[in-house]
Short mmCIF file of C-alpha atoms and ligand atoms in Angstrom, two decimals:
data_model
loop_
_atom_site.label_atom_id
_atom_site.label_comp_id
_atom_site.label_asym_id
_atom_site.label_seq_id
_atom_site.Cartn_x
_atom_site.Cartn_y
_atom_site.Cartn_z
CA UNK M 965 -22.88 -3.86 -33.52
CA UNK M 966 -19.73 -1.81 -33.54
CA UNK M 967 -18.02 -2.54 -30.37
CA UNK M 968 -14.97 -0.48 -30.76
CA UNK M 969 -14.04 1.56 -27.62
CA UNK M 970 -13.38 5.15 -28.79
CA UNK M 971 -14.14 7.09 -25.71
CA UNK M 972 -13.45 6.27 -22.02
CA UNK M 973 -15.07 8.27 -19.21
CA UNK M 974 -13.45 8.35 -15.75
CA UNK M 975 -15.77 9.22 -12.78
CA UNK M 976 -13.91 10.76 -10.16
CA UNK M 977 -10.77 12.89 -9.50
CA UNK M 978 -9.15 11.52 -6.58
CA UNK M 979 -5.94 9.70 -6.61
CA UNK M 980 -7.68 6.88 -8.45
CA UNK M 981 -9.18 9.17 -11.06
CA UNK M 982 -6.04 11.17 -11.79
CA UNK M 983 -3.70 8.07 -11.85
CA UNK M 984 -6.19 6.38 -14.25
CA UNK M 985 -6.26 9.49 -16.48
CA UNK M 986 -2.47 9.89 -16.30
CA UNK M 987 -1.69 6.37 -17.40
CA UNK M 988 -4.41 5.90 -19.73
CA UNK M 989 -3.48 9.12 -21.68
CA UNK M 990 0.15 8.33 -21.49
CA UNK M 991 -0.29 4.67 -22.93
CA UNK M 992 -3.41 4.84 -24.99
CA UNK M 993 -3.85 8.53 -25.51
CA UNK M 994 -3.51 8.32 -29.17
CA UNK M 995 -6.12 5.82 -29.66
CA UNK M 996 -8.97 6.80 -27.33
CA UNK M 997 -10.59 10.04 -26.19
CA UNK M 998 -10.73 10.61 -22.21
CA UNK M 999 -12.97 12.61 -20.25
CA UNK M 1000 -12.87 12.87 -16.43
CA UNK M 1001 -15.87 13.96 -14.50
CA UNK M 1002 -15.46 15.01 -10.89
CA UNK M 1003 -17.45 17.16 -8.56
CA UNK M 1004 -16.06 19.99 -6.46
CA UNK M 1005 -18.87 19.68 -4.11
CA UNK M 1006 -18.23 16.17 -3.05
CA UNK M 1007 -14.37 16.45 -3.18
CA UNK M 1008 -11.86 13.83 -2.51
CA UNK M 1009 -11.23 11.39 0.41
CA UNK M 1010 -8.05 13.43 1.12
CA UNK M 1011 -5.96 10.72 2.76
CA UNK M 1012 -3.72 8.07 1.25
CA UNK M 1013 -0.21 9.36 1.70
CA UNK M 1014 2.01 6.36 2.00
CA UNK M 1015 2.99 4.16 -0.96
CA UNK M 1016 5.21 0.87 -1.49
CA UNK M 1017 8.21 0.78 -3.94
CA UNK M 1018 6.31 -0.29 -7.12
CA UNK M 1019 5.07 3.23 -7.27
CA UNK M 1020 8.23 4.04 -8.88
CA UNK M 1021 7.14 2.10 -11.86
CA UNK M 1022 4.24 4.42 -12.28
CA UNK M 1023 6.59 7.50 -12.29
CA UNK M 1024 8.72 5.65 -14.90
CA UNK M 1025 5.81 4.80 -16.96
CA UNK M 1026 4.67 8.33 -16.85
CA UNK M 1027 8.05 9.75 -17.47
CA UNK M 1028 8.12 11.85 -14.32
CA UNK M 1029 11.06 13.44 -13.25
CA UNK M 1030 11.84 12.26 -9.60
CA UNK M 1031 13.10 15.66 -8.33
CA UNK M 1032 10.14 17.42 -9.69
CA UNK M 1033 7.79 14.85 -8.36
CA UNK M 1034 9.20 14.92 -4.77
CA UNK M 1035 9.16 18.71 -4.85
CA UNK M 1036 5.56 19.13 -6.26
CA UNK M 1037 4.07 16.61 -3.98
CA UNK M 1038 6.12 17.70 -0.75
CA UNK M 1039 7.24 13.95 -0.67
CA UNK M 1040 9.54 12.32 1.87
CA UNK M 1041 11.16 8.99 1.50
CA UNK M 1042 9.73 5.94 2.99
CA UNK M 1043 12.08 3.04 3.70
CA UNK M 1044 9.95 1.16 6.03
CA UNK M 1045 7.02 1.00 8.59
CA UNK M 1046 7.75 0.83 12.24
CA UNK M 1047 5.12 -1.05 14.08
CA UNK M 1048 4.78 -0.02 17.80
CA UNK M 1049 2.98 -2.14 20.29
CA UNK M 1050 1.66 -4.52 17.75
CA UNK M 1051 2.68 -7.63 19.33
CA UNK M 1052 3.09 -6.48 23.04
CA UNK M 1053 2.63 -2.85 24.24
CA UNK M 1054 6.05 -0.96 24.67
CA UNK M 1055 7.77 -3.00 22.03
CA UNK M 1056 8.21 -2.43 18.30
CA UNK M 1057 9.65 -3.63 14.99
CA UNK M 1058 10.16 -2.64 11.40
CA UNK M 1059 8.83 -3.92 8.24
CA UNK M 1060 11.27 -2.50 5.82
CA UNK M 1061 11.35 -2.75 2.03
CA UNK M 1062 14.79 -4.23 2.32
CA UNK M 1063 16.09 -7.72 2.74
CA UNK M 1064 18.21 -9.06 5.55
CA UNK M 1065 21.68 -10.44 4.65
CA UNK M 1066 22.61 -11.53 1.06
CA UNK M 1067 20.09 -13.68 -1.08
CA UNK M 1068 21.35 -17.12 -1.46
CA UNK M 1069 19.77 -20.19 -3.30
CA UNK M 1070 17.86 -22.74 -1.31
CA UNK M 1071 18.63 -21.41 1.85
CA UNK M 1072 17.98 -17.87 2.63
CA UNK M 1073 19.84 -15.73 5.16
CA UNK M 1074 17.24 -16.00 7.90
CA UNK M 1075 18.04 -19.66 8.34
CA UNK M 1076 21.71 -19.01 9.34
CA UNK M 1077 20.40 -16.24 11.69
CA UNK M 1078 17.85 -18.61 13.29
CA UNK M 1079 20.60 -21.21 14.05
CA UNK M 1080 22.77 -18.45 15.36
CA UNK M 1081 20.02 -16.97 17.48
CA UNK M 1082 19.13 -20.48 18.88
CA UNK M 1083 22.67 -20.76 19.86
CA UNK M 1084 22.54 -17.48 21.83
CA UNK M 1085 23.56 -14.76 19.22
CA UNK M 1086 21.81 -11.69 20.19
CA UNK M 1087 21.52 -9.78 16.87
CA UNK M 1088 18.08 -9.32 15.31
CA UNK M 1089 17.59 -10.09 11.69
CA UNK M 1090 17.02 -6.16 11.12
CA UNK M 1091 20.81 -5.70 12.10
CA UNK M 1092 21.58 -7.23 8.58
CA UNK M 1093 19.27 -4.97 6.67
CA UNK M 1094 20.36 -1.70 5.17
CA UNK M 1095 16.96 -0.11 5.02
CA UNK M 1096 16.69 -0.79 8.71
CA UNK M 1097 20.10 0.76 9.41
CA UNK M 1098 19.33 3.87 7.33
CA UNK M 1099 15.77 4.25 8.75
CA UNK M 1100 16.77 4.06 12.37
CA UNK M 1101 19.88 6.47 11.64
CA UNK M 1102 17.46 8.86 9.70
CA UNK M 1103 19.50 8.52 6.71
CA UNK M 1104 18.81 8.20 2.88
CA UNK M 1105 20.95 8.23 -0.31
CA UNK M 1106 20.04 6.94 -3.90
CA UNK M 1107 22.94 4.61 -3.90
CA UNK M 1108 24.50 3.48 -7.16
CA UNK M 1109 25.64 -0.02 -6.53
CA UNK M 1110 27.09 -2.89 -8.32
CA UNK M 1111 26.38 -5.46 -5.53
CA UNK M 1112 22.85 -6.06 -4.82
CA UNK M 1113 23.59 -6.46 -1.11
CA UNK M 1114 23.38 -2.56 -0.85
CA UNK M 1115 20.22 -2.10 -2.88
CA UNK M 1116 17.85 0.03 -1.01
CA UNK M 1117 14.28 -0.30 -2.04
CA UNK M 1118 12.16 2.60 -1.30
CA UNK M 1119 8.89 4.54 -1.71
CA UNK M 1120 7.41 7.77 -0.89
CA UNK M 1121 5.25 9.51 1.53
CA UNK M 1122 3.45 12.26 -0.40
CA UNK M 1123 0.64 14.92 0.08
CA UNK M 1124 -2.52 13.21 -1.39
CA UNK M 1125 -3.97 16.55 -2.46
CA UNK M 1126 -0.84 17.74 -4.18
CA UNK M 1127 -0.27 14.31 -5.96
CA UNK M 1128 -3.73 14.52 -7.29
CA UNK M 1129 -3.23 18.18 -8.70
CA UNK M 1130 0.36 17.14 -10.05
CA UNK M 1131 -1.13 14.32 -11.97
CA UNK M 1132 -4.16 16.63 -13.10
CA UNK M 1133 -1.93 18.86 -14.84
CA UNK M 1134 -0.01 16.01 -16.36
CA UNK M 1135 -3.14 14.47 -17.75
CA UNK M 1136 -4.65 17.70 -19.15
CA UNK M 1137 -1.31 18.41 -20.96
CA UNK M 1138 -1.76 14.99 -22.60
CA UNK M 1139 -5.34 15.82 -23.68
CA UNK M 1140 -7.49 14.45 -21.05
CA UNK M 1141 -10.84 16.66 -20.81
CA UNK M 1142 -11.87 17.51 -17.29
CA UNK M 1143 -15.53 18.14 -16.58
CA UNK M 1144 -16.57 19.49 -13.17
CA UNK M 1145 -20.28 18.56 -12.31
CA UNK M 1146 -22.24 16.37 -9.92
CA UNK M 1147 -23.41 13.17 -11.52
CA UNK M 1148 -27.16 12.75 -10.52
CA UNK M 1149 -28.19 9.84 -12.64
CA UNK M 1150 -26.53 6.92 -14.76
CA UNK M 1151 -28.25 5.95 -17.96
CA UNK M 1152 -27.95 2.14 -18.82
CA UNK M 1153 -28.83 0.52 -22.30
CA UNK M 1154 -32.02 -1.20 -21.57
CA UNK M 1155 -30.94 -4.30 -23.80
CA UNK M 1156 -27.41 -5.09 -22.43
CA UNK M 1157 -27.47 -3.03 -19.24
CA UNK M 1158 -24.09 -1.29 -20.13
CA UNK M 1159 -23.65 2.39 -18.85
CA UNK M 1160 -24.27 4.73 -21.88
CA UNK M 1161 -24.09 8.29 -20.18
CA UNK M 1162 -23.79 10.25 -16.83
CA UNK M 1163 -26.31 12.64 -16.22
CA UNK M 1164 -24.99 15.97 -14.46
CA UNK M 1165 -26.89 18.06 -12.29
CA UNK M 1166 -26.67 20.85 -14.79
CA UNK M 1167 -28.62 18.65 -17.34
CA UNK M 1168 -25.61 17.88 -19.42
CA UNK M 1169 -24.91 14.35 -20.45
CA UNK M 1170 -21.44 12.77 -20.72
CA UNK M 1171 -21.48 9.97 -22.97
CA UNK M 1172 -18.96 7.04 -23.41
CA UNK M 1173 -18.05 3.69 -24.46
CA UNK M 1174 -16.22 2.51 -21.38
CA UNK M 1175 -16.32 3.79 -17.93
CA UNK M 1176 -13.75 3.72 -15.07
CA UNK M 1177 -15.36 4.07 -11.69
CA UNK M 1178 -13.11 6.17 -9.55
CA UNK M 1179 -15.98 7.53 -7.48
CA UNK M 1180 -14.55 6.43 -4.17
CA UNK M 1181 -16.25 4.37 -1.28
CA UNK M 1182 -19.86 4.86 -2.83
CA UNK M 1183 -18.89 3.04 -6.01
CA UNK M 1184 -21.28 5.10 -8.09
CA UNK M 1185 -21.39 3.03 -11.22
CA UNK M 1186 -20.11 -0.32 -10.19
CA UNK M 1187 -22.22 -0.72 -6.99
CA UNK M 1188 -25.01 1.83 -7.19
CA UNK M 1189 -25.98 1.70 -11.05
CA UNK M 1190 -24.92 -1.87 -11.78
CA UNK M 1191 -25.54 -3.38 -8.29
CA UNK M 1192 -22.38 -5.49 -8.33
CA UNK M 1193 -22.05 -7.32 -4.98
CA UNK M 1194 -19.62 -6.45 -2.42
CA UNK M 1195 -17.82 -9.13 -0.42
CA UNK M 1196 -17.33 -7.98 3.40
CA UNK M 1197 -14.24 -8.88 5.27
CA UNK M 1198 -15.14 -7.19 8.49
CA UNK M 1199 -15.02 -10.31 10.30
CA UNK M 1200 -11.31 -10.58 9.69
CA UNK M 1201 -10.44 -6.84 9.65
CA UNK M 1202 -12.63 -5.47 12.47
CA UNK M 1203 -11.77 -1.52 12.13
CA UNK M 1204 -14.62 0.21 10.42
CA UNK M 1205 -13.67 4.01 10.94
CA UNK M 1206 -10.76 6.39 10.59
CA UNK M 1207 -10.14 9.78 11.83
CA UNK M 1208 -7.58 11.80 10.15
CA UNK M 1209 -5.85 15.11 11.02
CA UNK M 1210 -2.78 16.75 9.78
CA UNK M 1211 -0.29 18.28 12.13
CA UNK M 1212 2.84 20.44 12.17
CA UNK M 1213 6.03 18.82 10.89
CA UNK M 1214 8.61 17.58 13.28
CA UNK M 1215 12.02 19.10 13.24
CA UNK M 1216 13.27 16.03 11.63
CA UNK M 1217 11.55 14.05 8.80
CA UNK M 1218 11.70 10.44 9.47
CA UNK M 1219 12.23 8.09 6.45
CA UNK M 1220 9.44 5.65 7.59
CA UNK M 1221 5.81 5.37 8.54
CA UNK M 1222 4.82 4.84 11.96
CA UNK M 1223 2.05 2.64 12.89
CA UNK M 1224 1.18 2.71 16.63
CA UNK M 1225 -1.08 0.04 18.31
CA UNK M 1226 -3.87 1.29 20.80
CA UNK M 1227 -6.34 -0.61 22.79
CA UNK M 1228 -9.06 -0.02 20.04
CA UNK M 1229 -7.22 0.42 16.98
CA UNK M 1230 -3.86 1.89 15.62
CA UNK M 1231 -2.59 5.28 14.65
CA UNK M 1232 -0.67 6.15 11.67
CA UNK M 1233 2.07 8.96 11.41
CA UNK M 1234 3.16 9.72 7.93
CA UNK M 1235 6.08 12.54 8.00
CA UNK M 1236 5.89 14.85 4.87
CA UNK M 1237 8.29 17.75 3.98
CA UNK M 1238 5.67 20.36 5.28
CA UNK M 1239 3.68 18.52 7.87
CA UNK M 1240 2.66 15.18 9.29
CA UNK M 1241 -0.20 13.10 8.13
CA UNK M 1242 -1.90 11.56 11.22
CA UNK M 1243 -4.99 9.27 11.72
CA UNK M 1244 -6.55 6.59 13.89
CA UNK M 1245 -7.99 3.59 12.33
CA UNK M 1246 -10.51 2.12 14.94
CA UNK M 1247 -13.28 -0.23 15.82
CA UNK M 1248 -16.59 1.52 16.53
CA UNK M 1249 -17.19 -1.47 18.85
CA UNK M 1250 -14.11 -0.58 20.91
CA UNK M 1251 -13.80 3.21 20.54
CA UNK M 1252 -16.54 5.79 20.34
CA UNK M 1253 -15.79 8.84 18.03
CA UNK M 1254 -15.12 10.93 21.09
CA UNK M 1255 -12.68 8.36 22.59
CA UNK M 1256 -10.96 8.00 19.18
CA UNK M 1257 -10.66 11.88 18.97
CA UNK M 1258 -9.20 12.14 22.39
CA UNK M 1259 -6.75 9.01 21.73
CA UNK M 1260 -5.67 10.70 18.48
CA UNK M 1261 -5.20 14.25 19.45
CA UNK M 1262 -3.32 13.33 22.80
CA UNK M 1263 -0.81 11.32 20.82
CA UNK M 1264 -0.05 13.81 18.14
CA UNK M 1265 3.11 15.29 19.45
CA UNK M 1266 2.74 18.33 17.27
CA UNK M 1267 0.16 21.03 16.89
CA UNK M 1268 -2.91 19.90 14.79
CA UNK M 1269 -3.48 22.03 11.65
CA UNK M 1270 -7.17 21.35 11.19
CA UNK M 1271 -10.19 19.60 12.78
CA UNK M 1272 -10.15 15.73 12.54
CA UNK M 1273 -12.16 14.27 10.02
CA UNK M 1274 -14.15 11.03 10.46
CA UNK M 1275 -14.01 8.45 7.64
CA UNK M 1276 -16.50 5.49 7.83
CA UNK M 1277 -15.36 2.35 5.86
CA UNK M 1278 -16.22 -1.01 5.13
CA UNK M 1279 -13.31 -3.71 4.50
CA UNK M 1280 -13.91 -5.96 1.57
CA UNK M 1281 -13.92 -5.88 -2.01
CA UNK M 1282 -16.49 -5.36 -5.03
CA UNK M 1283 -16.84 -8.89 -6.54
CA UNK M 1284 -16.69 -8.04 -10.07
CA UNK M 1285 -14.38 -5.32 -10.45
CA UNK M 1286 -15.14 -5.41 -14.20
CA UNK M 1287 -18.81 -5.60 -14.72
CA UNK M 1288 -20.20 -4.97 -18.22
CA UNK M 1289 -18.63 -1.85 -19.60
CA UNK M 1290 -17.29 -0.56 -16.19
CA UNK M 1291 -13.98 -1.01 -14.46
CA UNK M 1292 -13.82 -0.05 -10.66
CA UNK M 1293 -10.36 1.52 -9.71
CA UNK M 1294 -9.74 2.83 -6.23
CA UNK M 1295 -11.91 2.75 -3.23
CA UNK M 1296 -14.94 1.75 -5.52
CA UNK M 1297 -13.03 -1.59 -6.10
CA UNK M 1298 -12.79 -2.24 -2.50
CA UNK M 1299 -10.91 -1.16 0.63
CA UNK M 1300 -8.28 -2.98 2.77
CA UNK M 1301 -6.89 -1.40 5.80
CA UNK M 1302 -4.19 1.37 5.24
CA UNK M 1303 -2.02 -0.70 7.25
CA UNK M 1304 0.51 -1.57 4.64
CA UNK M 1305 -0.24 1.24 2.35
CA UNK M 1306 -1.60 -0.84 -0.54
CA UNK M 1307 -4.52 1.08 -1.85
CA UNK M 1308 -2.53 3.28 -4.09
CA UNK M 1309 -0.77 0.11 -5.37
CA UNK M 1310 -3.92 -1.36 -5.99
CA UNK M 1311 -4.85 1.53 -8.07
CA UNK M 1312 -1.70 1.11 -10.05
CA UNK M 1313 -2.09 -2.60 -10.61
CA UNK M 1314 -5.80 -2.13 -11.67
CA UNK M 1315 -4.78 0.48 -14.21
CA UNK M 1316 -1.91 -1.69 -15.60
CA UNK M 1317 -4.27 -4.79 -15.93
CA UNK M 1318 -6.78 -2.61 -17.58
CA UNK M 1319 -4.22 -1.42 -20.06
CA UNK M 1320 -3.01 -4.85 -20.53
CA UNK M 1321 -6.60 -6.31 -21.14
CA UNK M 1322 -7.97 -3.20 -22.81
CA UNK M 1323 -10.97 -3.87 -24.85
CA UNK M 1324 -10.12 -2.06 -27.99
CA UNK M 1325 -12.50 -4.04 -30.22
CA UNK M 1326 -15.13 -4.98 -27.78
CA UNK M 1327 -15.66 -6.36 -24.43
CA UNK M 1328 -15.03 -10.31 -24.44
CA UNK M 1329 -16.12 -12.35 -21.46
CA UNK M 1330 -12.80 -13.95 -21.35
CA UNK M 1331 -11.10 -10.89 -20.77
CA UNK M 1332 -13.40 -9.68 -18.13
CA UNK M 1333 -12.95 -12.97 -16.34
CA UNK M 1334 -9.29 -12.89 -16.46
CA UNK M 1335 -9.26 -9.38 -15.14
CA UNK M 1336 -11.56 -10.26 -12.22
CA UNK M 1337 -9.59 -13.44 -11.50
CA UNK M 1338 -6.42 -11.56 -11.01
CA UNK M 1339 -7.75 -8.53 -9.03
CA UNK M 1340 -9.45 -10.95 -6.68
CA UNK M 1341 -6.23 -12.86 -5.86
CA UNK M 1342 -4.28 -9.81 -5.49
CA UNK M 1343 -7.01 -8.33 -2.98
CA UNK M 1344 -6.89 -11.84 -1.18
CA UNK M 1345 -3.12 -12.01 -0.76
CA UNK M 1346 -3.03 -8.46 0.53
CA UNK M 1347 -5.93 -9.12 2.85
CA UNK M 1348 -4.06 -12.12 4.32
CA UNK M 1349 -0.91 -10.27 4.97
CA UNK M 1350 -2.79 -7.55 6.76
CA UNK M 1351 -4.64 -9.97 8.86
CA UNK M 1352 -1.46 -11.55 9.93
CA UNK M 1353 -0.60 -8.38 11.97
CA UNK M 1354 -3.73 -8.41 13.80
CA UNK M 1355 -3.84 -12.07 14.36
CA UNK M 1356 -0.24 -12.58 15.77
CA UNK M 1357 -0.39 -10.48 18.75
CA UNK M 1358 0.22 -11.12 22.65
CA UNK M 1359 -1.83 -8.14 23.79
CA UNK M 1360 -4.38 -8.26 26.57
CA UNK M 1361 -7.03 -5.73 25.25
CA UNK M 1362 -10.49 -6.97 24.19
CA UNK M 1363 -9.98 -5.83 20.39
CA UNK M 1364 -6.62 -7.55 20.17
CA UNK M 1365 -7.85 -10.73 22.10
CA UNK M 1366 -10.60 -10.94 19.55
CA UNK M 1367 -8.25 -10.79 16.44
CA UNK M 1368 -5.88 -13.14 18.13
CA UNK M 1369 -8.57 -15.73 18.69
CA UNK M 1370 -10.39 -15.37 15.29
CA UNK M 1371 -10.25 -18.00 12.77
CA UNK M 1372 -8.10 -16.87 9.74
CA UNK M 1373 -8.07 -18.00 6.12
CA UNK M 1374 -6.58 -21.49 5.85
CA UNK M 1375 -3.99 -20.27 3.59
CA UNK M 1376 -2.61 -18.01 6.17
CA UNK M 1377 -2.60 -20.44 8.88
CA UNK M 1378 -0.76 -22.68 6.61
CA UNK M 1379 1.99 -20.13 6.05
CA UNK M 1380 2.35 -19.16 9.63
CA UNK M 1381 2.70 -22.71 10.79
CA UNK M 1382 5.02 -23.74 7.95
CA UNK M 1383 7.34 -20.78 9.26
CA UNK M 1384 6.90 -21.70 12.79
CA UNK M 1385 7.84 -25.09 12.14
CA UNK M 1386 10.60 -24.88 9.53
CA UNK M 1387 11.60 -21.27 9.12
CA UNK M 1388 10.44 -21.60 5.43
CA UNK M 1389 8.37 -18.84 3.63
CA UNK M 1390 7.09 -19.48 0.30
CA UNK M 1391 6.37 -16.65 -2.31
CA UNK M 1392 2.95 -16.85 -3.99
CA UNK M 1393 2.45 -15.91 -7.65
CA UNK M 1394 0.38 -12.42 -7.31
CA UNK M 1395 1.36 -11.78 -3.70
CA UNK M 1396 3.13 -8.42 -3.85
CA UNK M 1397 4.67 -9.17 -0.35
CA UNK M 1398 7.64 -11.47 -0.68
CA UNK M 1399 9.62 -13.53 1.75
CA UNK M 1400 11.49 -10.58 3.59
CA UNK M 1401 8.06 -8.92 4.25
CA UNK M 1402 6.41 -12.09 5.71
CA UNK M 1403 9.74 -12.87 7.63
CA UNK M 1404 9.81 -9.36 9.37
CA UNK M 1405 6.29 -9.32 10.31
CA UNK M 1406 6.11 -12.97 11.67
CA UNK M 1407 9.24 -12.38 13.66
CA UNK M 1408 8.07 -8.89 14.84
CA UNK M 1409 4.60 -10.35 15.83
CA UNK M 1410 6.52 -12.97 17.93
CA UNK M 1411 6.98 -16.24 15.83
CA UNK M 1412 10.35 -17.76 16.26
CA UNK M 1413 10.75 -20.73 14.07
CA UNK M 1414 11.57 -24.14 15.74
CA UNK M 1415 13.84 -25.16 12.95
CA UNK M 1416 16.01 -23.94 10.02
CA UNK M 1417 17.06 -25.16 6.81
CA UNK M 1418 19.78 -28.05 6.91
CA UNK M 1419 22.08 -26.23 4.81
CA UNK M 1420 22.51 -23.57 7.76
CA UNK M 1421 24.36 -26.57 9.53
CA UNK M 1422 27.06 -26.70 6.74
CA UNK M 1423 29.11 -24.25 8.72
CA UNK M 1424 30.58 -24.89 12.14
CA UNK M 1425 29.89 -22.47 14.98
CA UNK M 1426 32.87 -20.15 14.28
CA UNK M 1427 32.32 -20.11 10.63
CA UNK M 1428 28.56 -19.21 11.27
CA UNK M 1429 29.45 -16.42 13.74
CA UNK M 1430 32.16 -15.05 11.08
CA UNK M 1431 29.39 -15.17 8.46
CA UNK M 1432 26.93 -13.01 10.45
CA UNK M 1433 29.75 -10.54 11.51
CA UNK M 1434 30.88 -10.12 7.94
CA UNK M 1435 27.43 -9.78 6.56
CA UNK M 1436 26.56 -7.08 9.17
CA UNK M 1437 29.78 -5.20 8.45
CA UNK M 1438 29.19 -5.45 4.77
CA UNK M 1439 25.69 -3.88 5.20
CA UNK M 1440 27.09 -1.01 7.30
CA UNK M 1441 29.83 -0.27 4.90
CA UNK M 1442 28.02 2.53 2.99
CA UNK M 1443 26.65 4.13 5.95
CA UNK M 1444 29.11 6.80 6.49
CA UNK M 1445 28.66 8.18 3.01
CA UNK M 1446 24.79 8.50 3.23
CA UNK M 1447 23.45 11.76 4.54
CA UNK M 1448 20.60 12.59 6.78
CA UNK M 1449 17.28 12.11 5.11
CA UNK M 1450 16.36 15.97 5.36
CA UNK M 1451 19.85 16.73 3.97
CA UNK M 1452 19.11 14.41 0.99
CA UNK M 1453 15.70 15.92 0.41
CA UNK M 1454 17.06 19.49 0.47
CA UNK M 1455 19.92 18.61 -1.87
CA UNK M 1456 17.89 16.62 -4.05
CA UNK M 1457 15.05 18.98 -4.62
CA UNK M 1458 17.50 21.98 -4.81
CA UNK M 1459 19.44 20.38 -7.51
CA UNK M 1460 16.43 20.56 -9.79
C1 LIG N 1627 -8.10 6.18 6.55
C2 LIG N 1627 -7.63 5.94 5.16
C3 LIG N 1627 -6.20 6.02 5.24
C4 LIG N 1627 -5.55 5.69 3.93
N1 LIG N 1627 -4.15 5.75 3.67
C5 LIG N 1627 -3.52 5.28 2.75
C6 LIG N 1627 -2.24 5.15 2.58
O1 LIG N 1627 -1.54 5.67 3.40
N2 LIG N 1627 -1.71 4.63 1.40
C7 LIG N 1627 -2.47 4.16 0.35
O2 LIG N 1627 -1.99 3.70 -0.69
N3 LIG N 1627 -3.89 4.24 0.40
C8 LIG N 1627 -4.41 4.85 1.46
N4 LIG N 1627 -5.74 5.02 1.48
C9 LIG N 1627 -6.60 4.72 0.34
C10 LIG N 1627 -6.39 6.00 -0.44
O3 LIG N 1627 -6.96 7.12 0.20
C11 LIG N 1627 -7.44 5.88 -1.72
O4 LIG N 1627 -7.04 4.56 -2.28
C12 LIG N 1627 -6.96 6.92 -2.74
O5 LIG N 1627 -7.30 8.08 -2.13
C13 LIG N 1627 -8.03 6.78 -4.00
O6 LIG N 1627 -9.30 7.11 -3.51
P1 LIG N 1627 -10.21 7.30 -4.56
O7 LIG N 1627 -9.72 8.25 -5.84
O8 LIG N 1627 -10.76 5.93 -5.10
O9 LIG N 1627 -11.62 8.20 -4.11
P2 LIG N 1627 -11.78 9.69 -3.67
O10 LIG N 1627 -10.56 10.44 -3.11
O11 LIG N 1627 -12.92 9.54 -2.57
O12 LIG N 1627 -12.35 10.43 -5.03
C14 LIG N 1627 -13.73 10.08 -5.49
C15 LIG N 1627 -13.88 11.11 -6.49
O13 LIG N 1627 -15.37 10.91 -7.06
C16 LIG N 1627 -15.84 11.98 -7.21
N5 LIG N 1627 -17.38 11.75 -7.18
C17 LIG N 1627 -18.01 11.00 -6.33
N6 LIG N 1627 -19.23 10.91 -6.60
C18 LIG N 1627 -19.44 11.79 -7.53
C19 LIG N 1627 -20.67 12.34 -8.11
N7 LIG N 1627 -21.94 11.94 -7.88
N8 LIG N 1627 -20.57 13.11 -9.12
C20 LIG N 1627 -19.34 13.65 -9.69
N9 LIG N 1627 -18.10 13.22 -8.94
C21 LIG N 1627 -18.30 12.16 -8.04
C22 LIG N 1627 -15.45 12.90 -6.13
O14 LIG N 1627 -15.55 14.20 -6.43
C23 LIG N 1627 -14.03 12.59 -6.19
O15 LIG N 1627 -13.43 13.28 -7.23
C24 LIG N 1627 -6.31 5.27 2.73
C25 LIG N 1627 -7.83 5.27 3.00
C26 LIG N 1627 -8.40 5.67 4.09
C27 LIG N 1627 -9.80 5.61 4.18
#
């Protein structure tokens, strides 16, 4: 049997489909033919507008011009997420993409701050984080810095529809063939069960050697045709519905996402150049759709631009994301809460992994196994980080009480308790969220460590205060030179 992969068919033209098409055509386009099938009748999910900093690697790999990208997708800058009311109603905290203080071997900045805080210092850990300082002052600039203390990690908010179209144009220029049509049947090889062709409503068949399932929540190939099992994580992540609605832009475009807790779920607000993206993620046990609609619309703070759309979902993951000659990318591979904007990132890592393990000369079980191990680890680490937000809360509402009292994965309990006892956070291989992220969310959700690293005792009280004061001053230094976020967007896009 000739196993060579010559033709790859991508099923679906949402964010996952066009990101896959763009990356595959850019990297492997000279070696494979790529066809993408999508149905205008079904359309795309239309949400997914906040990202995390590694998205810049996709743009770099594709060779995109950042000014053009921002202009074409009506993007804004994202420096952080602000969580309102997640620990207790009326209080909030930031999870920024920055890091507090200056990094130091063995004993990170937080240990010095913890010692000072215990002695009565009233600054917060965020006072030492440039991302936070800029986010709250509504500022942004692409700083060219020699000292990493001023590095400002950022991501984007963008219009999901425009992003898909932008990548479609890119992919078509690179030779990707787009076929519009509703897939009504999937043909399997009777001997090895591999997918051989898609049968369209028109009666046409689209054949391929390898298929990437980007068909969204339904998982047309991976789950429906191949019957791959799904691991449900609803007992840890109890929201099962979302309601999304765009609204008019505010006068000022904030450089951060807002996540606002409500008694039966939470609301997102994503500021774009031309509008806000809004939505409510909720548990159907705690809010009816009517209640959800009234919560969402009453909290918009700008005029809705369309009717709210309901999106039912299930959290969890497809067990074997690579099964036979199908790899699931995007929502077909599983879904975690949009709380930390990780789905587009998971699309990115799935494509990168597929390219890394691409089966040019045939599908080898070892490759498949490796792919599936990595995707599983990645999903599980993100899952734990998201559970953390729900679990550590001090709210009284039934929904929040339940998530506080639930049993969580043992690895997560260990991580929280280690921090509570010692102020220490370990970075795990394959966890995209590193120490500063865990630190901010654990502190923000009310965990103050009992102890700190002994190196923080190497300074006397006065030296410690001086160190903190100097660090704060250093972080503040570039602030005067940094323009307002809207000013940056205007100057940056105009300059193209
Ligand atoms: C409420 C919510 C909020 C989210 N927010 C974020 C966020 O802020 N950040 C983030 O990173 N991610 C977010 N996500 C996830 C993000 O929306 C998705 O990861 C992303 O849009 C990718 O979707 P997709 O391409 O897999 O699926 P879809 O957009 O659903 O695309 C599926 C494609 O398959 C095609 N298709 C399906 N069936 C057929 C058929 N029978 N025949 C032909 N074509 C077919 C459709 O036409 C469509 O083109 C969010 C998700 C939800 C539910």
